[in-house]
């Protein structure tokens, strides 16, 4: 991967070169051909850069032939009810199935496919993924970040927490969940009879969005392949999504988290459950009891003994 000095503007041709290398790393080798004079091109730093055309304008696109445009498909995907796992081992592969509803060329545009399934042999580790990420400039979030927050914890953790993105403290330290919300997450983990070293903690995007805004779709789509590779290397038994951005991204839905919080889903062979983000709990302490119920479900699957009294649940 091309390493770039993030303090200087990156020329357009270098950005394009980095993107092509990035897609090559992901095994994506085919690209659409931009029509001459298409309105889908724009000037960036004086160079003409092609933007992906709408699906309906893609030449020879079966989706276009059937009138199945990308926005329409995404809207329909969102209407598809999430499948709740029955008790017992997970069988459904919700995220995979949602992706499979898209034609292949749109699937690559919407969300690059994960390189590994959890039930396949591990061929890379967190160190090699971090080295591949490098001093990443793949999306615009790199411009104002101080440090990339790759993730931290046990590289063979049975339990992985996934949040939305770094905040100010995380951006300054390069570590996930170290601010006020992070302290509450630590209390939640310890209330489960675990430590932060027992679990792995990561985010959907690895650079702080300006003013702590929600990450945008293009930023998520660019950064997510690295989280997928991390999850593929760790092969956790359980993934806990913290907050709606993490839950909606991993499950491929735009439904409100309150519609599926506390329910089990399958994600690439791991059991996935969603609960409220610790930052939400700081603003809405009454929701702590809901979160504690969710964490007790996780403990039951991991065979962790609940504390003698629920009074020990996180109070932060
Ligand atoms: Fe790279 Fe992810 Fe940071 Fe974007 S958010 S610059 S993709 S590490």
mmCIF file of C-alpha atoms and ligand atoms in Angstrom:
data_model
loop_
_atom_site.group_PDB
_atom_site.id
_atom_site.type_symbol
_atom_site.label_atom_id
_atom_site.label_comp_id
_atom_site.label_asym_id
_atom_site.label_seq_id
_atom_site.Cartn_x
_atom_site.Cartn_y
_atom_site.Cartn_z
ATOM 1 C CA UNK A 1 0.000 0.000 0.000
ATOM 2 C CA UNK A 2 1.240 3.478 -0.748
ATOM 3 C CA UNK A 3 2.254 5.334 2.417
ATOM 4 C CA UNK A 4 1.537 9.020 2.282
ATOM 5 C CA UNK A 5 2.341 12.003 4.466
ATOM 6 C CA UNK A 6 -1.094 12.957 5.826
ATOM 7 C CA UNK A 7 0.058 16.500 6.602
ATOM 8 C CA UNK A 8 0.368 17.422 2.911
ATOM 9 C CA UNK A 9 -2.379 17.477 0.257
ATOM 10 C CA UNK A 10 -2.380 14.253 -1.730
ATOM 11 C CA UNK A 11 -2.323 14.771 -5.505
ATOM 12 C CA UNK A 12 -5.325 13.323 -7.333
ATOM 13 C CA UNK A 13 -3.253 10.856 -9.339
ATOM 14 C CA UNK A 14 -1.737 9.532 -6.092
ATOM 15 C CA UNK A 15 -5.228 9.158 -4.583
ATOM 16 C CA UNK A 16 -6.347 7.248 -7.654
ATOM 17 C CA UNK A 17 -3.261 5.054 -7.521
ATOM 18 C CA UNK A 18 -3.915 4.310 -3.846
ATOM 19 C CA UNK A 19 -7.549 3.465 -4.567
ATOM 20 C CA UNK A 20 -6.642 1.094 -7.389
ATOM 21 C CA UNK A 21 -4.086 -0.609 -5.146
ATOM 22 C CA UNK A 22 -6.704 -0.810 -2.417
ATOM 23 C CA UNK A 23 -9.285 -2.474 -4.657
ATOM 24 C CA UNK A 24 -6.590 -4.788 -5.989
ATOM 25 C CA UNK A 25 -5.764 -5.769 -2.403
ATOM 26 C CA UNK A 26 -9.418 -6.590 -1.917
ATOM 27 C CA UNK A 27 -9.469 -8.752 -5.004
ATOM 28 C CA UNK A 28 -11.755 -6.406 -6.927
ATOM 29 C CA UNK A 29 -10.368 -6.295 -10.419
ATOM 30 C CA UNK A 30 -13.212 -5.201 -12.676
ATOM 31 C CA UNK A 31 -14.413 -1.626 -12.991
ATOM 32 C CA UNK A 32 -17.127 0.055 -15.020
ATOM 33 C CA UNK A 33 -16.110 2.246 -17.947
ATOM 34 C CA UNK A 34 -16.979 5.896 -17.492
ATOM 35 C CA UNK A 35 -18.833 7.344 -20.447
ATOM 36 C CA UNK A 36 -17.093 10.164 -22.255
ATOM 37 C CA UNK A 37 -18.475 13.477 -21.119
ATOM 38 C CA UNK A 38 -20.534 11.791 -18.435
ATOM 39 C CA UNK A 39 -21.947 14.012 -15.736
ATOM 40 C CA UNK A 40 -20.505 11.441 -13.329
ATOM 41 C CA UNK A 41 -17.040 12.976 -13.626
ATOM 42 C CA UNK A 42 -15.798 15.902 -11.600
ATOM 43 C CA UNK A 43 -12.621 17.850 -11.153
ATOM 44 C CA UNK A 44 -10.556 17.083 -8.089
ATOM 45 C CA UNK A 45 -7.336 19.032 -7.595
ATOM 46 C CA UNK A 46 -7.370 19.833 -11.287
ATOM 47 C CA UNK A 47 -7.640 16.199 -12.432
ATOM 48 C CA UNK A 48 -10.772 14.552 -13.804
ATOM 49 C CA UNK A 49 -11.898 11.776 -11.491
ATOM 50 C CA UNK A 50 -14.714 9.388 -12.303
ATOM 51 C CA UNK A 51 -17.438 8.811 -9.771
ATOM 52 C CA UNK A 52 -19.409 5.541 -9.802
ATOM 53 C CA UNK A 53 -22.465 6.017 -12.019
ATOM 54 C CA UNK A 54 -25.951 5.265 -10.779
ATOM 55 C CA UNK A 55 -26.764 1.610 -11.339
ATOM 56 C CA UNK A 56 -29.353 2.460 -13.964
ATOM 57 C CA UNK A 57 -26.617 4.142 -16.061
ATOM 58 C CA UNK A 58 -24.154 1.272 -15.874
ATOM 59 C CA UNK A 59 -23.668 -0.235 -19.307
ATOM 60 C CA UNK A 60 -24.930 -3.785 -19.757
ATOM 61 C CA UNK A 61 -26.195 -3.777 -16.190
ATOM 62 C CA UNK A 62 -28.881 -6.410 -15.615
ATOM 63 C CA UNK A 63 -30.105 -4.212 -12.808
ATOM 64 C CA UNK A 64 -30.612 -1.361 -15.244
ATOM 65 C CA UNK A 65 -32.397 -3.678 -17.682
ATOM 66 C CA UNK A 66 -34.832 -4.709 -14.977
ATOM 67 C CA UNK A 67 -35.153 -1.225 -13.538
ATOM 68 C CA UNK A 68 -33.502 -2.350 -10.325
ATOM 69 C CA UNK A 69 -31.507 0.740 -9.464
ATOM 70 C CA UNK A 70 -29.174 0.875 -6.504
ATOM 71 C CA UNK A 71 -31.383 3.197 -4.416
ATOM 72 C CA UNK A 72 -34.399 1.006 -5.141
ATOM 73 C CA UNK A 73 -32.558 -2.143 -4.149
ATOM 74 C CA UNK A 74 -31.306 -0.551 -0.961
ATOM 75 C CA UNK A 75 -34.794 0.655 -0.118
ATOM 76 C CA UNK A 76 -36.155 -2.840 -0.673
ATOM 77 C CA UNK A 77 -33.332 -4.361 1.356
ATOM 78 C CA UNK A 78 -34.301 -2.104 4.206
ATOM 79 C CA UNK A 79 -37.901 -3.291 3.957
ATOM 80 C CA UNK A 80 -36.763 -6.881 4.309
ATOM 81 C CA UNK A 81 -37.498 -7.985 7.856
ATOM 82 C CA UNK A 82 -34.451 -8.972 9.856
ATOM 83 C CA UNK A 83 -34.446 -12.633 10.664
ATOM 84 C CA UNK A 84 -34.202 -13.339 14.370
ATOM 85 C CA UNK A 85 -32.328 -16.461 15.284
ATOM 86 C CA UNK A 86 -34.227 -19.106 17.187
ATOM 87 C CA UNK A 87 -32.784 -20.371 20.434
ATOM 88 C CA UNK A 88 -29.696 -22.460 19.970
ATOM 89 C CA UNK A 89 -26.837 -22.226 17.468
ATOM 90 C CA UNK A 90 -27.146 -19.567 14.764
ATOM 91 C CA UNK A 91 -28.293 -20.817 11.384
ATOM 92 C CA UNK A 92 -29.303 -17.734 9.414
ATOM 93 C CA UNK A 93 -26.709 -15.588 7.679
ATOM 94 C CA UNK A 94 -28.583 -12.327 7.665
ATOM 95 C CA UNK A 95 -25.888 -9.964 6.436
ATOM 96 C CA UNK A 96 -24.781 -12.379 3.731
ATOM 97 C CA UNK A 97 -28.318 -12.916 2.522
ATOM 98 C CA UNK A 98 -28.989 -9.186 2.366
ATOM 99 C CA UNK A 99 -25.867 -8.794 0.263
ATOM 100 C CA UNK A 100 -26.844 -11.670 -1.981
ATOM 101 C CA UNK A 101 -30.075 -9.881 -2.915
ATOM 102 C CA UNK A 102 -27.932 -7.421 -4.880
ATOM 103 C CA UNK A 103 -26.549 -8.231 -8.333
ATOM 104 C CA UNK A 104 -22.784 -8.846 -8.202
ATOM 105 C CA UNK A 105 -21.718 -5.533 -9.687
ATOM 106 C CA UNK A 106 -23.805 -3.589 -7.166
ATOM 107 C CA UNK A 107 -22.649 -5.803 -4.323
ATOM 108 C CA UNK A 108 -19.086 -4.645 -4.915
ATOM 109 C CA UNK A 109 -20.161 -1.014 -5.052
ATOM 110 C CA UNK A 110 -22.296 -1.121 -1.939
ATOM 111 C CA UNK A 111 -20.008 -3.130 0.244
ATOM 112 C CA UNK A 112 -16.822 -4.914 -0.761
ATOM 113 C CA UNK A 113 -17.184 -8.600 0.063
ATOM 114 C CA UNK A 114 -15.415 -9.873 3.154
ATOM 115 C CA UNK A 115 -12.181 -11.610 2.332
ATOM 116 C CA UNK A 116 -12.672 -14.359 4.867
ATOM 117 C CA UNK A 117 -15.495 -16.323 6.355
ATOM 118 C CA UNK A 118 -15.012 -17.167 9.996
ATOM 119 C CA UNK A 119 -15.264 -20.880 9.248
ATOM 120 C CA UNK A 120 -12.354 -20.648 6.798
ATOM 121 C CA UNK A 121 -8.724 -20.995 7.905
ATOM 122 C CA UNK A 122 -7.134 -17.782 9.131
ATOM 123 C CA UNK A 123 -4.555 -16.610 6.585
ATOM 124 C CA UNK A 124 -3.810 -13.191 8.051
ATOM 125 C CA UNK A 125 -3.524 -11.684 11.501
ATOM 126 C CA UNK A 126 -4.167 -8.315 13.107
ATOM 127 C CA UNK A 127 -0.560 -7.219 12.624
ATOM 128 C CA UNK A 128 -0.639 -7.841 8.895
ATOM 129 C CA UNK A 129 -4.020 -6.131 8.575
ATOM 130 C CA UNK A 130 -2.708 -3.128 10.512
ATOM 131 C CA UNK A 131 0.373 -3.022 8.286
ATOM 132 C CA UNK A 132 -1.866 -3.123 5.224
ATOM 133 C CA UNK A 133 -3.981 -0.274 6.639
ATOM 134 C CA UNK A 134 -0.803 1.762 7.105
ATOM 135 C CA UNK A 135 -1.113 5.533 7.377
ATOM 136 C CA UNK A 136 -4.475 5.245 5.674
ATOM 137 C CA UNK A 137 -5.755 8.024 3.434
ATOM 138 C CA UNK A 138 -8.448 5.960 1.723
ATOM 139 C CA UNK A 139 -11.334 8.174 2.853
ATOM 140 C CA UNK A 140 -11.736 11.829 3.757
ATOM 141 C CA UNK A 141 -11.742 11.125 7.499
ATOM 142 C CA UNK A 142 -7.958 10.965 7.394
ATOM 143 C CA UNK A 143 -7.705 14.718 6.885
ATOM 144 C CA UNK A 144 -8.516 15.799 10.435
ATOM 145 C CA UNK A 145 -7.541 12.759 12.454
ATOM 146 C CA UNK A 146 -4.626 12.700 14.842
ATOM 147 C CA UNK A 147 -4.305 8.935 15.217
ATOM 148 C CA UNK A 148 -5.880 5.929 13.566
ATOM 149 C CA UNK A 149 -7.787 3.846 16.110
ATOM 150 C CA UNK A 150 -7.248 0.354 14.763
ATOM 151 C CA UNK A 151 -8.699 -1.586 17.695
ATOM 152 C CA UNK A 152 -7.346 -3.125 20.881
ATOM 153 C CA UNK A 153 -7.587 -6.208 22.996
ATOM 154 C CA UNK A 154 -7.201 -9.954 22.803
ATOM 155 C CA UNK A 155 -6.415 -11.047 19.207
ATOM 156 C CA UNK A 156 -8.144 -14.361 19.917
ATOM 157 C CA UNK A 157 -11.089 -12.936 21.858
ATOM 158 C CA UNK A 158 -14.339 -14.858 22.050
ATOM 159 C CA UNK A 159 -16.135 -11.544 22.495
ATOM 160 C CA UNK A 160 -15.732 -8.454 20.306
ATOM 161 C CA UNK A 161 -17.376 -5.079 20.912
ATOM 162 C CA UNK A 162 -17.914 -2.881 17.867
ATOM 163 C CA UNK A 163 -18.650 0.815 18.269
ATOM 164 C CA UNK A 164 -19.250 3.607 15.784
ATOM 165 C CA UNK A 165 -16.001 5.571 15.571
ATOM 166 C CA UNK A 166 -13.339 7.305 17.644
ATOM 167 C CA UNK A 167 -14.143 10.421 19.671
ATOM 168 C CA UNK A 168 -11.752 13.137 20.784
ATOM 169 C CA UNK A 169 -9.937 11.125 23.463
ATOM 170 C CA UNK A 170 -9.638 8.085 21.228
ATOM 171 C CA UNK A 171 -8.340 10.238 18.369
ATOM 172 C CA UNK A 172 -5.628 11.695 20.588
ATOM 173 C CA UNK A 173 -4.565 8.361 22.102
ATOM 174 C CA UNK A 174 -5.110 6.008 19.156
ATOM 175 C CA UNK A 175 -7.068 3.628 21.388
ATOM 176 C CA UNK A 176 -10.774 2.720 21.312
ATOM 177 C CA UNK A 177 -13.231 3.680 24.059
ATOM 178 C CA UNK A 178 -10.935 5.616 26.417
ATOM 179 C CA UNK A 179 -13.150 8.644 27.103
ATOM 180 C CA UNK A 180 -16.161 8.852 29.428
ATOM 181 C CA UNK A 181 -18.128 6.362 27.362
ATOM 182 C CA UNK A 182 -15.061 4.135 27.337
ATOM 183 C CA UNK A 183 -14.922 4.127 31.126
ATOM 184 C CA UNK A 184 -18.537 3.010 31.201
ATOM 185 C CA UNK A 185 -17.791 0.267 28.669
ATOM 186 C CA UNK A 186 -14.941 -0.890 30.923
ATOM 187 C CA UNK A 187 -17.410 -1.096 33.809
ATOM 188 C CA UNK A 188 -19.811 -3.066 31.638
ATOM 189 C CA UNK A 189 -17.056 -5.521 30.703
ATOM 190 C CA UNK A 190 -15.949 -5.900 34.301
ATOM 191 C CA UNK A 191 -19.541 -6.456 35.390
ATOM 192 C CA UNK A 192 -19.481 -9.457 33.044
ATOM 193 C CA UNK A 193 -16.551 -10.873 35.045
ATOM 194 C CA UNK A 194 -14.143 -9.989 32.226
ATOM 195 C CA UNK A 195 -11.394 -7.433 31.636
ATOM 196 C CA UNK A 196 -10.658 -5.313 28.574
ATOM 197 C CA UNK A 197 -7.708 -7.613 27.889
ATOM 198 C CA UNK A 198 -10.114 -10.533 27.536
ATOM 199 C CA UNK A 199 -12.139 -8.932 24.766
ATOM 200 C CA UNK A 200 -11.421 -7.023 21.563
ATOM 201 C CA UNK A 201 -12.796 -3.537 20.929
ATOM 202 C CA UNK A 202 -13.003 -1.843 17.537
ATOM 203 C CA UNK A 203 -15.113 0.615 15.583
ATOM 204 C CA UNK A 204 -16.863 0.797 12.236
ATOM 205 C CA UNK A 205 -14.517 3.615 11.148
ATOM 206 C CA UNK A 206 -11.000 4.039 12.452
ATOM 207 C CA UNK A 207 -10.659 7.816 12.193
ATOM 208 C CA UNK A 208 -12.651 10.404 14.127
ATOM 209 C CA UNK A 209 -15.448 12.032 12.138
ATOM 210 C CA UNK A 210 -15.278 15.830 12.503
ATOM 211 C CA UNK A 211 -17.321 17.124 15.453
ATOM 212 C CA UNK A 212 -18.138 13.502 16.291
ATOM 213 C CA UNK A 213 -20.726 13.372 13.527
ATOM 214 C CA UNK A 214 -22.066 10.026 12.348
ATOM 215 C CA UNK A 215 -19.779 8.415 9.756
ATOM 216 C CA UNK A 216 -21.057 8.815 6.213
ATOM 217 C CA UNK A 217 -21.882 5.923 3.912
ATOM 218 C CA UNK A 218 -18.796 6.294 1.730
ATOM 219 C CA UNK A 219 -16.556 6.442 4.801
ATOM 220 C CA UNK A 220 -18.150 3.320 6.255
ATOM 221 C CA UNK A 221 -17.946 1.465 2.953
ATOM 222 C CA UNK A 222 -14.256 2.333 2.673
ATOM 223 C CA UNK A 223 -13.239 1.439 6.198
ATOM 224 C CA UNK A 224 -15.472 -1.583 6.858
ATOM 225 C CA UNK A 225 -13.390 -4.120 4.889
ATOM 226 C CA UNK A 226 -10.645 -3.711 7.456
ATOM 227 C CA UNK A 227 -13.000 -4.409 10.355
ATOM 228 C CA UNK A 228 -14.324 -7.427 8.472
ATOM 229 C CA UNK A 229 -10.783 -8.686 8.061
ATOM 230 C CA UNK A 230 -10.107 -8.090 11.774
ATOM 231 C CA UNK A 231 -13.207 -10.089 12.666
ATOM 232 C CA UNK A 232 -12.118 -12.777 10.225
ATOM 233 C CA UNK A 233 -8.712 -12.988 11.932
ATOM 234 C CA UNK A 234 -10.110 -12.962 15.492
ATOM 235 C CA UNK A 235 -12.983 -15.356 14.735
ATOM 236 C CA UNK A 236 -15.033 -14.320 17.786
ATOM 237 C CA UNK A 237 -17.891 -16.367 19.107
ATOM 238 C CA UNK A 238 -19.933 -13.258 19.853
ATOM 239 C CA UNK A 239 -20.023 -9.732 18.443
ATOM 240 C CA UNK A 240 -21.746 -7.012 20.473
ATOM 241 C CA UNK A 241 -22.700 -3.967 18.428
ATOM 242 C CA UNK A 242 -22.689 -0.788 20.496
ATOM 243 C CA UNK A 243 -25.207 1.666 19.092
ATOM 244 C CA UNK A 244 -27.212 1.962 15.921
ATOM 245 C CA UNK A 245 -24.381 2.734 13.468
ATOM 246 C CA UNK A 246 -22.484 -0.441 14.310
ATOM 247 C CA UNK A 247 -25.648 -2.563 14.402
ATOM 248 C CA UNK A 248 -27.114 -1.181 11.187
ATOM 249 C CA UNK A 249 -23.815 -1.541 9.355
ATOM 250 C CA UNK A 250 -23.090 -5.121 10.348
ATOM 251 C CA UNK A 251 -26.688 -6.227 9.819
ATOM 252 C CA UNK A 252 -27.189 -4.256 6.618
ATOM 253 C CA UNK A 253 -30.355 -2.505 7.787
ATOM 254 C CA UNK A 254 -31.581 0.997 8.476
ATOM 255 C CA UNK A 255 -34.112 -0.077 11.067
ATOM 256 C CA UNK A 256 -33.957 1.570 14.451
ATOM 257 C CA UNK A 257 -31.815 -0.336 16.935
ATOM 258 C CA UNK A 258 -34.759 -0.416 19.320
ATOM 259 C CA UNK A 259 -36.495 -2.764 16.825
ATOM 260 C CA UNK A 260 -33.878 -5.511 17.202
ATOM 261 C CA UNK A 261 -31.844 -4.673 20.307
ATOM 262 C CA UNK A 262 -31.173 -7.731 22.434
ATOM 263 C CA UNK A 263 -31.962 -10.219 19.650
ATOM 264 C CA UNK A 264 -29.463 -12.702 18.257
ATOM 265 C CA UNK A 265 -28.386 -12.683 14.621
ATOM 266 C CA UNK A 266 -25.775 -14.539 12.659
ATOM 267 C CA UNK A 267 -22.796 -12.639 11.278
ATOM 268 C CA UNK A 268 -20.367 -14.743 9.270
ATOM 269 C CA UNK A 269 -20.783 -17.616 11.700
ATOM 270 C CA UNK A 270 -20.543 -15.498 14.869
ATOM 271 C CA UNK A 271 -23.514 -14.671 17.085
ATOM 272 C CA UNK A 272 -24.290 -10.970 16.922
ATOM 273 C CA UNK A 273 -26.314 -8.967 19.409
ATOM 274 C CA UNK A 274 -26.890 -5.222 19.537
ATOM 275 C CA UNK A 275 -27.262 -2.965 22.503
ATOM 276 C CA UNK A 276 -27.141 0.732 23.267
ATOM 277 C CA UNK A 277 -23.887 2.675 22.981
ATOM 278 C CA UNK A 278 -22.299 3.660 26.313
ATOM 279 C CA UNK A 279 -22.454 7.318 25.222
ATOM 280 C CA UNK A 280 -26.240 6.912 24.948
ATOM 281 C CA UNK A 281 -26.290 5.477 28.465
ATOM 282 C CA UNK A 282 -24.487 8.542 29.769
ATOM 283 C CA UNK A 283 -27.371 10.636 28.460
ATOM 284 C CA UNK A 284 -30.093 8.087 29.283
ATOM 285 C CA UNK A 285 -29.148 6.224 32.467
ATOM 286 C CA UNK A 286 -32.570 4.546 32.549
ATOM 287 C CA UNK A 287 -31.516 2.423 29.576
ATOM 288 C CA UNK A 288 -28.802 0.712 31.629
ATOM 289 C CA UNK A 289 -31.180 -2.023 32.715
ATOM 290 C CA UNK A 290 -31.861 -2.889 29.050
ATOM 291 C CA UNK A 291 -28.157 -3.071 28.341
ATOM 292 C CA UNK A 292 -27.562 -5.214 31.366
ATOM 293 C CA UNK A 293 -30.228 -7.661 30.158
ATOM 294 C CA UNK A 294 -28.406 -7.859 26.806
ATOM 295 C CA UNK A 295 -25.040 -8.409 28.461
ATOM 296 C CA UNK A 296 -26.484 -11.200 30.600
ATOM 297 C CA UNK A 297 -27.527 -12.979 27.383
ATOM 298 C CA UNK A 298 -23.928 -12.706 26.198
ATOM 299 C CA UNK A 299 -22.668 -14.056 29.507
ATOM 300 C CA UNK A 300 -25.028 -17.019 29.270
ATOM 301 C CA UNK A 301 -23.679 -17.983 25.837
ATOM 302 C CA UNK A 302 -20.071 -17.589 27.006
ATOM 303 C CA UNK A 303 -20.786 -19.594 30.148
ATOM 304 C CA UNK A 304 -19.886 -16.692 32.423
ATOM 305 C CA UNK A 305 -21.378 -16.753 35.848
ATOM 306 C CA UNK A 306 -23.542 -13.711 36.586
ATOM 307 C CA UNK A 307 -22.584 -11.744 39.683
ATOM 308 C CA UNK A 308 -24.428 -12.837 42.812
ATOM 309 C CA UNK A 309 -26.569 -9.723 42.673
ATOM 310 C CA UNK A 310 -27.442 -7.614 39.682
ATOM 311 C CA UNK A 311 -26.682 -4.655 41.906
ATOM 312 C CA UNK A 312 -23.130 -4.988 40.599
ATOM 313 C CA UNK A 313 -24.188 -3.975 37.100
ATOM 314 C CA UNK A 314 -22.473 -0.919 35.639
ATOM 315 C CA UNK A 315 -23.498 2.331 37.267
ATOM 316 C CA UNK A 316 -21.241 4.861 35.433
HETATM 317 FE FE1 LIG B 1 -8.669 4.917 6.288
HETATM 318 FE FE2 LIG B 1 -10.713 4.077 7.768
HETATM 319 FE FE3 LIG B 1 -9.414 6.296 8.445
HETATM 320 FE FE4 LIG B 1 -10.978 6.293 6.310
HETATM 321 S S1 LIG B 1 -11.648 6.004 8.444
HETATM 322 S S2 LIG B 1 -8.910 7.139 6.442
HETATM 323 S S3 LIG B 1 -10.673 4.204 5.523
HETATM 324 S S4 LIG B 1 -8.581 4.193 8.432
#
